Amino acid sequence: MTDLFSVPLRAVIFDMDGVLTDTIDYHYRTWQRLFDEENIPFNREQNEALRGLSRLDSLNAVIGDRPFSDAKKQEFLDRKNQYFHEFIEQMDETALLPGIAHLLPEIKAAGLPMAVASASQNVTKVCTQLGIADMFDAIANVYDVPNSKPAPDVFLHAAQLIGVEPQACLVLEDGGSGIAAALAAGMRVLGLGSPEIVGAAHVVLPDLAGVTWTMLRDRFETPRTMTSSAVSSVGR
Ligand code: G6P
Ligand code: MG
């Protein structure tokens, strides 16, 4: 069997929330506001498990089997999104996470297409606010495909849009469901954040500060035994 790591990388696919920009706190605060209004228990720890889930999947995960009608649930989703917009309207390039402002032009200069594959319906709006929408050859979200993360659909769709086979794609992800989705798509995966959440990725880093495309390419194009203990080999 061909080692995935011996296939040259030809594209990079980014998750958005938690990878390009730190909207995780905005999601947390807006969910907390909604659930407080509805007297539904919620906390920061629960929010961590929502990384990468769609808005509806997130709501369902928190409300469990409480019997809300579909119309009520839709009202919750719309209200949450309205609160979220109060934050994203204020966003600009200062909200890019460390490393992104250097990494995107570097990958572009290397001639690789880039895509965003997000569970957010706000993906185009947020990328535009951040001033990076033009950097991407495709922006895909889970509403374009039958199944949300952890299904591989959104990553496979992004790869198809840029015309690159999954084996030649590198995914950058911060969510457990997104890591599972990218692995199921047969792609190489860099997990960003705590190993408890992203430990299933091929390589794990706390963040992208100081990480260059050369480091990533060297790390992900070198055949190896798969472990997640490769932090030092990307220069950190
Ligand atoms: C991302 C975030 C999730 C969020 C989801 C939906 O995947 O990690 O926390 O729930 O997008 O975002 P949206 O902007 O559509 O509410
Ligand atoms: Mg994310």
mmCIF file of C-alpha atoms and ligand atoms in Angstrom:
data_model
loop_
_atom_site.group_PDB
_atom_site.id
_atom_site.type_symbol
_atom_site.label_atom_id
_atom_site.label_comp_id
_atom_site.label_asym_id
_atom_site.label_seq_id
_atom_site.Cartn_x
_atom_site.Cartn_y
_atom_site.Cartn_z
ATOM 1 C CA MET A 1 0.000 0.000 0.000
ATOM 2 C CA THR A 2 1.319 3.458 -0.880
ATOM 3 C CA ASP A 3 2.238 5.541 2.166
ATOM 4 C CA LEU A 4 -0.006 8.614 2.093
ATOM 5 C CA PHE A 5 2.974 10.675 3.207
ATOM 6 C CA SER A 6 4.917 9.839 0.046
ATOM 7 C CA VAL A 7 2.269 11.554 -2.149
ATOM 8 C CA PRO A 8 3.265 15.171 -2.971
ATOM 9 C CA LEU A 9 0.881 17.739 -1.492
ATOM 10 C CA ARG A 10 -1.043 19.670 -4.140
ATOM 11 C CA ALA A 11 -3.614 21.581 -2.069
ATOM 12 C CA VAL A 12 -4.378 22.822 1.422
ATOM 13 C CA ILE A 13 -7.877 22.852 2.923
ATOM 14 C CA PHE A 14 -8.589 24.980 5.980
ATOM 15 C CA ASP A 15 -11.317 24.713 8.522
ATOM 16 C CA MET A 16 -12.317 28.274 9.426
ATOM 17 C CA ASP A 17 -13.525 28.673 13.029
ATOM 18 C CA GLY A 18 -10.560 27.997 15.311
ATOM 19 C CA VAL A 19 -8.039 27.718 12.441
ATOM 20 C CA LEU A 20 -8.225 30.937 10.393
ATOM 21 C CA THR A 21 -9.837 32.977 13.154
ATOM 22 C CA ASP A 22 -10.825 32.530 16.734
ATOM 23 C CA THR A 23 -14.591 32.744 16.573
ATOM 24 C CA ILE A 24 -14.877 29.970 19.154
ATOM 25 C CA ASP A 25 -15.377 32.487 21.944
ATOM 26 C CA TYR A 26 -18.047 34.308 19.891
ATOM 27 C CA HIS A 27 -19.844 31.019 19.347
ATOM 28 C CA TYR A 28 -19.552 30.266 23.053
ATOM 29 C CA ARG A 29 -20.863 33.666 24.158
ATOM 30 C CA THR A 30 -23.770 33.641 21.737
ATOM 31 C CA TRP A 31 -24.829 30.094 22.654
ATOM 32 C CA GLN A 32 -24.482 30.985 26.354
ATOM 33 C CA ARG A 33 -26.690 34.051 25.852
ATOM 34 C CA LEU A 34 -29.371 31.996 24.105
ATOM 35 C CA PHE A 35 -29.325 29.122 26.614
ATOM 36 C CA ASP A 36 -29.371 31.532 29.579
ATOM 37 C CA GLU A 37 -32.454 33.170 28.090
ATOM 38 C CA GLU A 38 -34.060 29.751 27.770
ATOM 39 C CA ASN A 39 -32.872 28.440 31.169
ATOM 40 C CA ILE A 40 -31.004 25.581 29.558
ATOM 41 C CA PRO A 41 -27.753 24.643 31.352
ATOM 42 C CA PHE A 42 -24.644 25.276 29.258
ATOM 43 C CA ASN A 43 -20.968 25.995 29.912
ATOM 44 C CA ARG A 44 -17.609 26.552 28.216
ATOM 45 C CA GLU A 45 -16.645 22.911 28.485
ATOM 46 C CA GLN A 46 -19.747 21.823 26.583
ATOM 47 C CA ASN A 47 -18.935 24.439 23.964
ATOM 48 C CA GLU A 48 -15.567 22.744 23.266
ATOM 49 C CA ALA A 49 -17.398 19.637 22.076
ATOM 50 C CA LEU A 50 -19.363 21.773 19.590
ATOM 51 C CA ARG A 51 -16.268 22.762 17.585
ATOM 52 C CA GLY A 52 -16.920 21.784 13.978
ATOM 53 C CA LEU A 53 -20.563 20.843 14.434
ATOM 54 C CA SER A 54 -23.186 22.687 12.384
ATOM 55 C CA ARG A 55 -25.463 25.141 14.157
ATOM 56 C CA LEU A 56 -28.361 22.661 14.219
ATOM 57 C CA ASP A 57 -26.162 19.755 15.356
ATOM 58 C CA SER A 58 -24.791 22.019 18.111
ATOM 59 C CA LEU A 59 -28.287 22.950 19.284
ATOM 60 C CA ASN A 60 -29.398 19.312 19.275
ATOM 61 C CA ALA A 61 -26.306 18.279 21.233
ATOM 62 C CA VAL A 62 -27.148 20.751 23.999
ATOM 63 C CA ILE A 63 -30.930 20.443 24.219
ATOM 64 C CA GLY A 64 -30.840 16.641 24.105
ATOM 65 C CA ASP A 65 -34.340 15.199 24.241
ATOM 66 C CA ARG A 66 -36.090 18.362 25.452
ATOM 67 C CA PRO A 67 -39.277 18.460 23.346
ATOM 68 C CA PHE A 68 -38.984 21.685 21.321
ATOM 69 C CA SER A 69 -40.926 22.004 18.071
ATOM 70 C CA ASP A 70 -39.030 22.447 14.808
ATOM 71 C CA ALA A 71 -40.328 26.023 14.608
ATOM 72 C CA LYS A 72 -39.002 26.772 18.105
ATOM 73 C CA LYS A 73 -35.639 25.223 17.273
ATOM 74 C CA GLN A 74 -35.451 27.347 14.120
ATOM 75 C CA GLU A 75 -36.171 30.429 16.200
ATOM 76 C CA PHE A 76 -33.302 29.461 18.547
ATOM 77 C CA LEU A 77 -30.942 29.039 15.592
ATOM 78 C CA ASP A 78 -31.931 32.380 14.083
ATOM 79 C CA ARG A 79 -31.596 34.166 17.413
ATOM 80 C CA LYS A 80 -28.171 32.625 18.042
ATOM 81 C CA ASN A 81 -27.046 33.694 14.579
ATOM 82 C CA GLN A 82 -28.352 37.215 15.128
ATOM 83 C CA TYR A 83 -26.221 37.463 18.295
ATOM 84 C CA PHE A 84 -23.249 35.989 16.425
ATOM 85 C CA HIS A 85 -23.576 38.649 13.717
ATOM 86 C CA GLU A 86 -23.194 41.373 16.338
ATOM 87 C CA PHE A 87 -19.638 40.024 16.778
ATOM 88 C CA ILE A 88 -18.692 39.240 13.186
ATOM 89 C CA GLU A 89 -19.802 42.624 11.875
ATOM 90 C CA GLN A 90 -16.906 44.056 13.944
ATOM 91 C CA MET A 91 -14.291 41.594 12.679
ATOM 92 C CA ASP A 92 -11.344 42.594 10.523
ATOM 93 C CA GLU A 93 -7.876 41.240 9.659
ATOM 94 C CA THR A 94 -6.753 41.696 13.272
ATOM 95 C CA ALA A 95 -8.922 38.678 14.096
ATOM 96 C CA LEU A 96 -6.735 36.315 12.034
ATOM 97 C CA LEU A 97 -5.115 33.684 14.237
ATOM 98 C CA PRO A 98 -1.295 33.792 14.650
ATOM 99 C CA GLY A 99 0.587 32.463 11.625
ATOM 100 C CA ILE A 100 -2.294 32.706 9.124
ATOM 101 C CA ALA A 101 -1.332 36.104 7.666
ATOM 102 C CA HIS A 102 2.051 34.645 6.655
ATOM 103 C CA LEU A 103 1.026 31.117 5.815
ATOM 104 C CA LEU A 104 -1.694 31.913 3.247
ATOM 105 C CA PRO A 105 0.506 34.040 0.919
ATOM 106 C CA GLU A 106 3.337 31.543 1.328
ATOM 107 C CA ILE A 107 1.167 28.632 0.172
ATOM 108 C CA LYS A 108 -0.213 30.747 -2.657
ATOM 109 C CA ALA A 109 3.303 31.687 -3.758
ATOM 110 C CA ALA A 110 4.167 27.974 -3.792
ATOM 111 C CA GLY A 111 1.372 27.592 -6.372
ATOM 112 C CA LEU A 112 -0.963 25.359 -4.376
ATOM 113 C CA PRO A 113 -4.701 25.960 -4.490
ATOM 114 C CA MET A 114 -6.381 26.553 -1.140
ATOM 115 C CA ALA A 115 -9.943 25.963 0.004
ATOM 116 C CA VAL A 116 -12.006 26.515 3.123
ATOM 117 C CA ALA A 117 -14.246 23.670 4.318
ATOM 118 C CA SER A 118 -16.435 24.844 7.163
ATOM 119 C CA ALA A 119 -19.542 23.878 9.080
ATOM 120 C CA SER A 120 -20.434 27.571 9.274
ATOM 121 C CA GLN A 121 -23.155 29.153 7.174
ATOM 122 C CA ASN A 122 -21.271 32.393 7.794
ATOM 123 C CA VAL A 123 -18.062 31.180 6.173
ATOM 124 C CA THR A 124 -18.042 33.583 3.207
ATOM 125 C CA LYS A 125 -19.068 36.547 5.358
ATOM 126 C CA VAL A 126 -16.355 35.840 7.957
ATOM 127 C CA CYS A 127 -13.604 35.298 5.352
ATOM 128 C CA THR A 128 -14.628 38.568 3.688
ATOM 129 C CA GLN A 129 -14.527 40.445 7.012
ATOM 130 C CA LEU A 130 -11.052 38.975 7.618
ATOM 131 C CA GLY A 131 -9.913 40.193 4.184
ATOM 132 C CA ILE A 132 -8.833 36.717 3.048
ATOM 133 C CA ALA A 133 -11.771 35.554 0.893
ATOM 134 C CA ASP A 134 -9.781 36.250 -2.304
ATOM 135 C CA MET A 135 -6.957 33.957 -1.208
ATOM 136 C CA PHE A 136 -9.111 30.877 -1.638
ATOM 137 C CA ASP A 137 -9.928 29.005 -4.823
ATOM 138 C CA ALA A 138 -13.052 27.549 -3.208
ATOM 139 C CA ILE A 139 -15.148 28.074 -0.107
ATOM 140 C CA ALA A 140 -17.298 25.087 0.838
ATOM 141 C CA ASN A 141 -19.693 24.642 3.693
ATOM 142 C CA VAL A 142 -21.619 21.689 5.028
ATOM 143 C CA TYR A 143 -24.863 23.063 3.596
ATOM 144 C CA ASP A 144 -23.517 22.215 0.105
ATOM 145 C CA VAL A 145 -23.296 18.493 0.948
ATOM 146 C CA PRO A 146 -25.580 15.752 2.346
ATOM 147 C CA ASN A 147 -23.689 15.097 5.595
ATOM 148 C CA SER A 148 -21.971 17.374 8.130
ATOM 149 C CA LYS A 149 -18.634 16.714 9.811
ATOM 150 C CA PRO A 150 -17.675 14.062 11.049
ATOM 151 C CA ALA A 151 -18.736 12.726 7.611
ATOM 152 C CA PRO A 152 -16.030 13.402 4.986
ATOM 153 C CA ASP A 153 -18.434 15.130 2.564
ATOM 154 C CA VAL A 154 -17.409 18.773 2.988
ATOM 155 C CA PHE A 155 -13.688 18.010 2.580
ATOM 156 C CA LEU A 156 -14.311 15.801 -0.469
ATOM 157 C CA HIS A 157 -16.490 18.560 -1.924
ATOM 158 C CA ALA A 158 -13.783 21.192 -1.342
ATOM 159 C CA ALA A 159 -11.177 18.929 -2.991
ATOM 160 C CA GLN A 160 -13.461 18.393 -5.973
ATOM 161 C CA LEU A 161 -14.039 22.143 -6.348
ATOM 162 C CA ILE A 162 -10.294 22.753 -6.619
ATOM 163 C CA GLY A 163 -9.731 19.614 -8.712
ATOM 164 C CA VAL A 164 -7.256 17.866 -6.417
ATOM 165 C CA GLU A 165 -7.486 14.219 -5.299
ATOM 166 C CA PRO A 166 -7.975 13.720 -1.528
ATOM 167 C CA GLN A 167 -4.618 11.942 -1.090
ATOM 168 C CA ALA A 168 -2.849 15.140 -2.197
ATOM 169 C CA CYS A 169 -4.715 17.421 0.232
ATOM 170 C CA LEU A 170 -3.566 18.636 3.633
ATOM 171 C CA VAL A 171 -6.310 19.659 6.071
ATOM 172 C CA LEU A 172 -5.862 22.064 8.996
ATOM 173 C CA GLU A 173 -8.505 21.489 11.685
ATOM 174 C CA ASP A 174 -9.205 22.326 15.337
ATOM 175 C CA GLY A 175 -12.344 20.238 15.945
ATOM 176 C CA GLY A 176 -12.685 16.563 16.819
ATOM 177 C CA SER A 177 -15.511 16.089 14.330
ATOM 178 C CA GLY A 178 -13.467 17.847 11.627
ATOM 179 C CA ILE A 179 -10.411 15.675 12.279
ATOM 180 C CA ALA A 180 -12.586 12.565 11.924
ATOM 181 C CA ALA A 181 -14.088 13.985 8.717
ATOM 182 C CA ALA A 182 -10.716 14.769 7.120
ATOM 183 C CA LEU A 183 -9.298 11.348 8.042
ATOM 184 C CA ALA A 184 -12.405 9.686 6.596
ATOM 185 C CA ALA A 185 -11.804 11.685 3.400
ATOM 186 C CA GLY A 186 -8.363 10.058 3.117
ATOM 187 C CA MET A 187 -6.481 13.324 3.611
ATOM 188 C CA ARG A 188 -3.466 14.264 5.721
ATOM 189 C CA VAL A 189 -4.496 16.184 8.823
ATOM 190 C CA LEU A 190 -2.808 18.743 11.054
ATOM 191 C CA GLY A 191 -4.718 19.064 14.324
ATOM 192 C CA LEU A 192 -4.507 22.446 16.046
ATOM 193 C CA GLY A 193 -5.123 22.695 19.765
ATOM 194 C CA SER A 194 -5.238 20.331 22.662
ATOM 195 C CA PRO A 195 -4.373 16.646 22.043
ATOM 196 C CA GLU A 196 -7.524 15.693 23.964
ATOM 197 C CA ILE A 197 -9.565 17.184 21.133
ATOM 198 C CA VAL A 198 -7.337 16.813 18.053
ATOM 199 C CA GLY A 199 -5.144 13.875 19.119
ATOM 200 C CA ALA A 200 -6.428 11.663 16.290
ATOM 201 C CA ALA A 201 -4.767 13.927 13.667
ATOM 202 C CA HIS A 202 -1.544 12.772 11.977
ATOM 203 C CA VAL A 203 0.346 15.697 13.519
ATOM 204 C CA VAL A 204 -0.731 17.941 16.405
ATOM 205 C CA LEU A 205 0.383 21.513 17.136
ATOM 206 C CA PRO A 206 -0.990 23.971 19.690
ATOM 207 C CA ASP A 207 -1.350 26.665 16.993
ATOM 208 C CA LEU A 208 0.271 27.986 13.783
ATOM 209 C CA ALA A 209 2.457 30.713 15.316
ATOM 210 C CA GLY A 210 5.804 30.635 13.504
ATOM 211 C CA VAL A 211 4.801 27.685 11.304
ATOM 212 C CA THR A 212 5.841 28.021 7.657
ATOM 213 C CA TRP A 213 4.681 26.185 4.553
ATOM 214 C CA THR A 214 8.173 24.707 4.178
ATOM 215 C CA MET A 215 7.920 23.160 7.650
ATOM 216 C CA LEU A 216 4.494 21.715 6.937
ATOM 217 C CA ARG A 217 5.456 20.379 3.519
ATOM 218 C CA ASP A 218 8.583 18.720 4.888
ATOM 219 C CA ARG A 219 6.624 17.166 7.724
ATOM 220 C CA PHE A 220 3.704 15.940 5.662
ATOM 221 C CA GLU A 221 5.638 14.736 2.624
ATOM 222 C CA THR A 222 7.980 12.488 4.577
ATOM 223 C CA PRO A 223 6.972 8.807 4.680
ATOM 224 C CA ARG A 224 6.717 7.647 8.278
ATOM 225 C CA THR A 225 4.932 5.590 10.866
ATOM 226 C CA MET A 226 1.856 7.519 11.899
ATOM 227 C CA THR A 227 1.972 8.930 15.401
ATOM 228 C CA SER A 228 0.757 12.223 16.764
ATOM 229 C CA SER A 229 4.006 12.983 18.569
ATOM 230 C CA ALA A 230 5.599 14.901 15.724
ATOM 231 C CA VAL A 231 5.424 18.393 17.165
ATOM 232 C CA SER A 232 9.181 18.954 17.260
ATOM 233 C CA SER A 233 9.649 17.885 13.652
ATOM 234 C CA VAL A 234 7.797 20.923 12.356
ATOM 235 C CA GLY A 235 10.255 23.130 14.156
ATOM 236 C CA ARG A 236 8.364 23.794 17.404
HETATM 237 C C1 G6P B 1 -18.068 25.961 13.017
HETATM 238 C C2 G6P B 1 -17.841 26.110 14.494
HETATM 239 C C3 G6P B 1 -19.039 25.660 15.252
HETATM 240 C C4 G6P B 1 -20.303 26.348 14.732
HETATM 241 C C5 G6P B 1 -20.480 26.035 13.271
HETATM 242 C C6 G6P B 1 -21.719 26.686 12.690
HETATM 243 O O1 G6P B 1 -17.908 24.649 12.687
HETATM 244 O O2 G6P B 1 -16.719 25.373 14.907
HETATM 245 O O3 G6P B 1 -18.857 25.963 16.613
HETATM 246 O O4 G6P B 1 -21.438 25.903 15.432
HETATM 247 O O5 G6P B 1 -19.331 26.446 12.571
HETATM 248 O O6 G6P B 1 -21.499 28.063 12.482
HETATM 249 P P1 G6P B 1 -22.611 29.071 11.998
HETATM 250 O O7 G6P B 1 -21.816 30.307 11.638
HETATM 251 O O8 G6P B 1 -23.309 28.485 10.811
HETATM 252 O O9 G6P B 1 -23.529 29.280 13.137
HETATM 253 MG MG MG B 2 -13.110 24.656 13.668
#
